[in-house]
Tab-separated table of C-alpha atoms in Angstrom:
chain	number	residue	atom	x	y	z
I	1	UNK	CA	127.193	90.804	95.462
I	2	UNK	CA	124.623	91.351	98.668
I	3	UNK	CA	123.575	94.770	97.246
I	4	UNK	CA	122.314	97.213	100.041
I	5	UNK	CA	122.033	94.845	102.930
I	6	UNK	CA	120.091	96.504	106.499
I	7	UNK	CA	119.865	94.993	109.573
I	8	UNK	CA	117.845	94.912	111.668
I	9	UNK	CA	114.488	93.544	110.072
I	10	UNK	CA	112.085	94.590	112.971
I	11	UNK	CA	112.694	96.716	116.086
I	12	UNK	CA	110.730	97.831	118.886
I	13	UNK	CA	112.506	100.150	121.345
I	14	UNK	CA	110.437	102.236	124.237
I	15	UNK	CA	110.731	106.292	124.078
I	16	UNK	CA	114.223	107.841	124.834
I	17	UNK	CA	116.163	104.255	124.096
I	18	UNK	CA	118.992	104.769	121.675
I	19	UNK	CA	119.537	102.639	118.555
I	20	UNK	CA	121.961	102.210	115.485
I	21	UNK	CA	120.172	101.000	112.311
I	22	UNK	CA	123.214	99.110	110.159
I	23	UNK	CA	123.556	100.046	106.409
I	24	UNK	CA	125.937	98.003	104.372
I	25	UNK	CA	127.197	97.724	100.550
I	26	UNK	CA	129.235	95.858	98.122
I	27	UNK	CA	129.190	97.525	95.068
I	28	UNK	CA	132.095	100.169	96.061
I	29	UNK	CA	129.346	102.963	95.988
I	30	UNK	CA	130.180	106.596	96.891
I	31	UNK	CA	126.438	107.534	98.089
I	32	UNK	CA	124.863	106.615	100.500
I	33	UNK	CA	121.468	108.077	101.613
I	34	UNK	CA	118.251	106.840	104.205
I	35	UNK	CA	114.493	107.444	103.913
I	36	UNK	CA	112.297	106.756	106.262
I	37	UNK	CA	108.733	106.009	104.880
I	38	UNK	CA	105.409	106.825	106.087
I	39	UNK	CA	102.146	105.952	105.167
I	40	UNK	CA	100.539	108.316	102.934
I	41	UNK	CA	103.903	110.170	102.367
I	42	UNK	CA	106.027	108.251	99.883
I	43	UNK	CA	110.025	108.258	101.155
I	44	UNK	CA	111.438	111.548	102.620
I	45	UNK	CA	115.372	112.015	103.214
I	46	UNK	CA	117.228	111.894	106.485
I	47	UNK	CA	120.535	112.187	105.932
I	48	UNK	CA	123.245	111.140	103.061
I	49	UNK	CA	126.849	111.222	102.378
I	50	UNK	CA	128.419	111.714	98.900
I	51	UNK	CA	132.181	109.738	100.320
I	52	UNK	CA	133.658	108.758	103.247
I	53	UNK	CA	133.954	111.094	105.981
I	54	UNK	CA	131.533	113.309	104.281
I	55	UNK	CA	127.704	113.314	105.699
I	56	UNK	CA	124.480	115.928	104.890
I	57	UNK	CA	121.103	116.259	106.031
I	58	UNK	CA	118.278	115.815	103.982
I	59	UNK	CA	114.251	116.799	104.355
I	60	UNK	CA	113.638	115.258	107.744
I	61	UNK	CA	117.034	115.086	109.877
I	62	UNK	CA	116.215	116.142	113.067
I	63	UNK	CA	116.433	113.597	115.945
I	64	UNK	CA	119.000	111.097	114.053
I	65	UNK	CA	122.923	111.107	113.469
I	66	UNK	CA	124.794	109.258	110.870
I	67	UNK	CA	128.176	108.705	110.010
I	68	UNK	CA	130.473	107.472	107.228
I	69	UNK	CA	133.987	106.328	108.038
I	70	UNK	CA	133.991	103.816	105.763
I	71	UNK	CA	132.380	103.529	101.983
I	72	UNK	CA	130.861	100.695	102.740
I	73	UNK	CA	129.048	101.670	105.846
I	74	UNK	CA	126.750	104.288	106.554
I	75	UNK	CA	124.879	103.395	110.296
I	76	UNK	CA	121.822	105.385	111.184
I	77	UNK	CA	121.796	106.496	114.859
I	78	UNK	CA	118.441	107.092	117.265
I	79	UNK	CA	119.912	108.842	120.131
I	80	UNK	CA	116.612	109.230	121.820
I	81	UNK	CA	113.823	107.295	120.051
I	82	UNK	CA	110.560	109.100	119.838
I	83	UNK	CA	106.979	107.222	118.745
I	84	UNK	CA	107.055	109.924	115.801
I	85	UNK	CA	110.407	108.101	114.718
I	86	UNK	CA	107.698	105.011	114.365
I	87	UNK	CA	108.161	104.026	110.634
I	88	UNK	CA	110.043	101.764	107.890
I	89	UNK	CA	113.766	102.752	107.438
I	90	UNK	CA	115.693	102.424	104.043
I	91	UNK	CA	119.126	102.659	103.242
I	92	UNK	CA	119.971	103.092	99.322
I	93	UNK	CA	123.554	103.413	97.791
I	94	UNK	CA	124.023	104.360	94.111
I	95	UNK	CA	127.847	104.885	92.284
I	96	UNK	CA	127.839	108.646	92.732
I	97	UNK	CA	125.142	111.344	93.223
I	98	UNK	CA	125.085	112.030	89.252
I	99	UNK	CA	121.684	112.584	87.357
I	100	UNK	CA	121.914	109.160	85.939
I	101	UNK	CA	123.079	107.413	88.391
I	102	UNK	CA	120.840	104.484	89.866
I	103	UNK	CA	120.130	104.108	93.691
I	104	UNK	CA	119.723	100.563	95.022
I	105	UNK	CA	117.793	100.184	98.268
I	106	UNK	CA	117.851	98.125	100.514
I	107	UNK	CA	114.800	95.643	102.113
I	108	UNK	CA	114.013	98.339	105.169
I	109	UNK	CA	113.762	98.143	108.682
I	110	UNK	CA	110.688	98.385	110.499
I	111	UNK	CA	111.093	100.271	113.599
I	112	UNK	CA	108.282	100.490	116.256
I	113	UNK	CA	108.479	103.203	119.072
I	114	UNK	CA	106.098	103.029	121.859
W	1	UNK	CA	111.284	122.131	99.614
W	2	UNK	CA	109.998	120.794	96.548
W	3	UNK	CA	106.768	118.493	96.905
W	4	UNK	CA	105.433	115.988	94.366
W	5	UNK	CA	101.841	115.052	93.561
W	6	UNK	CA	101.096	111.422	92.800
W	7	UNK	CA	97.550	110.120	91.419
W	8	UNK	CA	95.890	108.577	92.574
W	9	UNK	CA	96.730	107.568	95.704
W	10	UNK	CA	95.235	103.815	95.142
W	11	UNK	CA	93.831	102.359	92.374
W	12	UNK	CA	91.351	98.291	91.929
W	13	UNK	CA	91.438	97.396	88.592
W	14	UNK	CA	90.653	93.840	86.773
W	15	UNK	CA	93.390	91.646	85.301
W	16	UNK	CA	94.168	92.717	81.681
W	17	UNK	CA	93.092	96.284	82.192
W	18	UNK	CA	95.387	99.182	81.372
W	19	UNK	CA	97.110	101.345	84.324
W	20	UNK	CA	97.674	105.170	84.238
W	21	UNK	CA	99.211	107.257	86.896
W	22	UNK	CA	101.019	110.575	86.945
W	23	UNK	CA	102.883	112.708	89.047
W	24	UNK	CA	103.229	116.898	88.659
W	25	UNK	CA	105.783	118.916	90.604
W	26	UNK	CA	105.280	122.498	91.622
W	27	UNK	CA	109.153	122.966	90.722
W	28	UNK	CA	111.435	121.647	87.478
W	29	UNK	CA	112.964	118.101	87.790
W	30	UNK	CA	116.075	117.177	85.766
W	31	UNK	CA	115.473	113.614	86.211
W	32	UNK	CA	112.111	111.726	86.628
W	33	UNK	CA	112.117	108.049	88.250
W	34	UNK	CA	109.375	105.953	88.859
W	35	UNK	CA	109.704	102.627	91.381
W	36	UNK	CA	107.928	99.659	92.231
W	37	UNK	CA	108.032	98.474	96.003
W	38	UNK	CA	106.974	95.273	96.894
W	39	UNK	CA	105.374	94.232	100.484
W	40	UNK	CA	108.239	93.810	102.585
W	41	UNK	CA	110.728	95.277	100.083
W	42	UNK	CA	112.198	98.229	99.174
W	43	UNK	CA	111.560	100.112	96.307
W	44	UNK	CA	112.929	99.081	92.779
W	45	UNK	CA	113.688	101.311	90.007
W	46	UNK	CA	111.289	100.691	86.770
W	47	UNK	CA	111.969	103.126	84.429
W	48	UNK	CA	114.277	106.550	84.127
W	49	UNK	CA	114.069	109.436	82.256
W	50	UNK	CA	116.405	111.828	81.924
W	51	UNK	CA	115.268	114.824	79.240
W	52	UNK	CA	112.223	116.749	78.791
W	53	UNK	CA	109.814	114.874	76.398
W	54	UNK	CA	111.382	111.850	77.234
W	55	UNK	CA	109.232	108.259	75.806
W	56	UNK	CA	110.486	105.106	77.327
W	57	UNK	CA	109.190	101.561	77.582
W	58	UNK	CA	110.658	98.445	79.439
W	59	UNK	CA	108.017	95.713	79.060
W	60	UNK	CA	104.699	96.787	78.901
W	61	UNK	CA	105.749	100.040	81.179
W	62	UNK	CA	105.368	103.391	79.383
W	63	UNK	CA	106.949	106.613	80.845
W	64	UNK	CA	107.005	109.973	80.201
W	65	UNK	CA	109.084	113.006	81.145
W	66	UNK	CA	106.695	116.008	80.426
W	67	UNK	CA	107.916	119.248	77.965
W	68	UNK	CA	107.709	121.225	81.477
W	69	UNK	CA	109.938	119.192	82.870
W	70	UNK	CA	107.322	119.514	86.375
W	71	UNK	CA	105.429	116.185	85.218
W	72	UNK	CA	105.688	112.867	84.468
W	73	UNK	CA	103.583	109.570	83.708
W	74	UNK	CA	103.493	105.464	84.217
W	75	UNK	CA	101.496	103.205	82.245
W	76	UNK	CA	101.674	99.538	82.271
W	77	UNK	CA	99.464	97.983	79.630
W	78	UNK	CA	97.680	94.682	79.905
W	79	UNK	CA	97.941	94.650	83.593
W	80	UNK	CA	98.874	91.222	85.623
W	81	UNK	CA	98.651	89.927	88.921
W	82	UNK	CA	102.378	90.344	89.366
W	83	UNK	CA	101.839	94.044	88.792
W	84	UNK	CA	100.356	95.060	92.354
W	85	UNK	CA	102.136	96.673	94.594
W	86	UNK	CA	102.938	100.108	95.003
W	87	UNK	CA	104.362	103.080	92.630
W	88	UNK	CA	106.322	106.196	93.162
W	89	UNK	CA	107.393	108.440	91.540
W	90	UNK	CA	110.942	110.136	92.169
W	91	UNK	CA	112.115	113.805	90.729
W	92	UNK	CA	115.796	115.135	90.924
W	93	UNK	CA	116.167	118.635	91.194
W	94	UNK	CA	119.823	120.892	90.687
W	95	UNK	CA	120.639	119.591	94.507
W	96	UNK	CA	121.006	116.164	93.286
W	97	UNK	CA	118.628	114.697	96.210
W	98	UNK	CA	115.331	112.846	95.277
W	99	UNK	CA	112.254	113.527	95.807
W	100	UNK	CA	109.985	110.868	96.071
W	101	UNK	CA	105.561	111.264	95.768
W	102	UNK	CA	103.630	109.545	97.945
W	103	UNK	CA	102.928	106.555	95.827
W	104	UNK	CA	100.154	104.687	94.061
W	105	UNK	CA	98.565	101.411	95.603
W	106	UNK	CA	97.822	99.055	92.691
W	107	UNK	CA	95.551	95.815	93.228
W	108	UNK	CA	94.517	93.678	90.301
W	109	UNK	CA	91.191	91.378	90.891
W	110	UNK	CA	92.373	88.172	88.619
């Protein structure tokens, strides 16, 4: 298995370009769920979905859209990029949303907006 | 929303010295979950608890869910060079979504 595999690594996009981060798993999971991290501020939640077809927002949703039409994929989508959106992106996945469930992220994706 | 408070927020210890750090929630966690994250990487899940009073150890990583249920603690004993990076801490509430504190920078002088 690839686990939680993102792509890109590194992106730098110029204020109001769009973007689609890629989030993709193997291990059949049911949720999905990103983070963006910022220094100083440990990992806050953008959106997640429990299934496919099913999407929620989390802490810090404003300016991105996701969507989940398959389980395996959950893209991340910039529609305008702001430099406040400048930060490191993850992607986790984890079997179900359960208490004891494990989430397995993914290696991030740097994203620079100037 | 619920906030978490992680100390400290960086920490330069020798090799071989022993680590504490804790985290305390304003609100009551079902679950507590502490990480490691590499440079580069993302995090890694360490250890989880999942009732109040909770001891467990993998290694020579010790953590505790607190009888409140709104703290929780790391130690790693006999610290090694392949211990730095940094740690968070990670608290489920009844909405099932983690929240994560803002971490703990370890370095180790060998």
């Amino acid at each position: 298995n690839a686990g939680v595999t993102q792509t890109p690594k590194f992106q730098v996009l110029k204020t109001g370009q769009s973007m689609t981060l890629q989030c993709a798993q193997d291990m059949n999971h049911e949720y999905m769920s990103w983070y963006r991290q910022d220094p100083g501020m440990g990992l806050r939640l953008i959106h997640y979905s429990v299934g496919a077809g099913i999407t929620d927002q989390g802490e810090v949703p404003n300016g991105y859209n996701v969507s989940r039409s398959t389980t395996e994929d959950f893209p991340l989508r910039l529609l305008s990029a702001a430099p406040s959106q400048t930060s490191v992106y993850f992607c986790a996945s984890s079997y179900s949303s359960g208490l004891t469930d494990t989430q397995y992220f993914g290696p991030g994706t740097r994203l620079t907006v100037l | 929303g619920q906030q978490l408070n992680q100390s400290p927020q960086s920490m330069f210890i020798q090799e071989g010295e022993d680590v504490s750090m804790n985290c305390t929630s304003s609100s009551i966690f079902n679950t507590w979950l502490w990480y490691k994250q590499d440079p580069g990487e993302g995090p890694v899940l360490l250890i989880a608890l999942y009732k109040a009073g909770e001891l467990t150890s993998n290694g020579r990583l010790t953590a505790q869910f607190g009888i409140t249920r709104k703290d929780s603690f790391l130690n790693i004993s006999a610290s090694i060079p392949s211990d730095v990076g940094i740690y968070f801490c990670a608290g489920r509430g009844g909405a099932q979504k983690l929240v994560f504190g803002q971490g703990t920078r370890l370095t180790i002088n060998p």
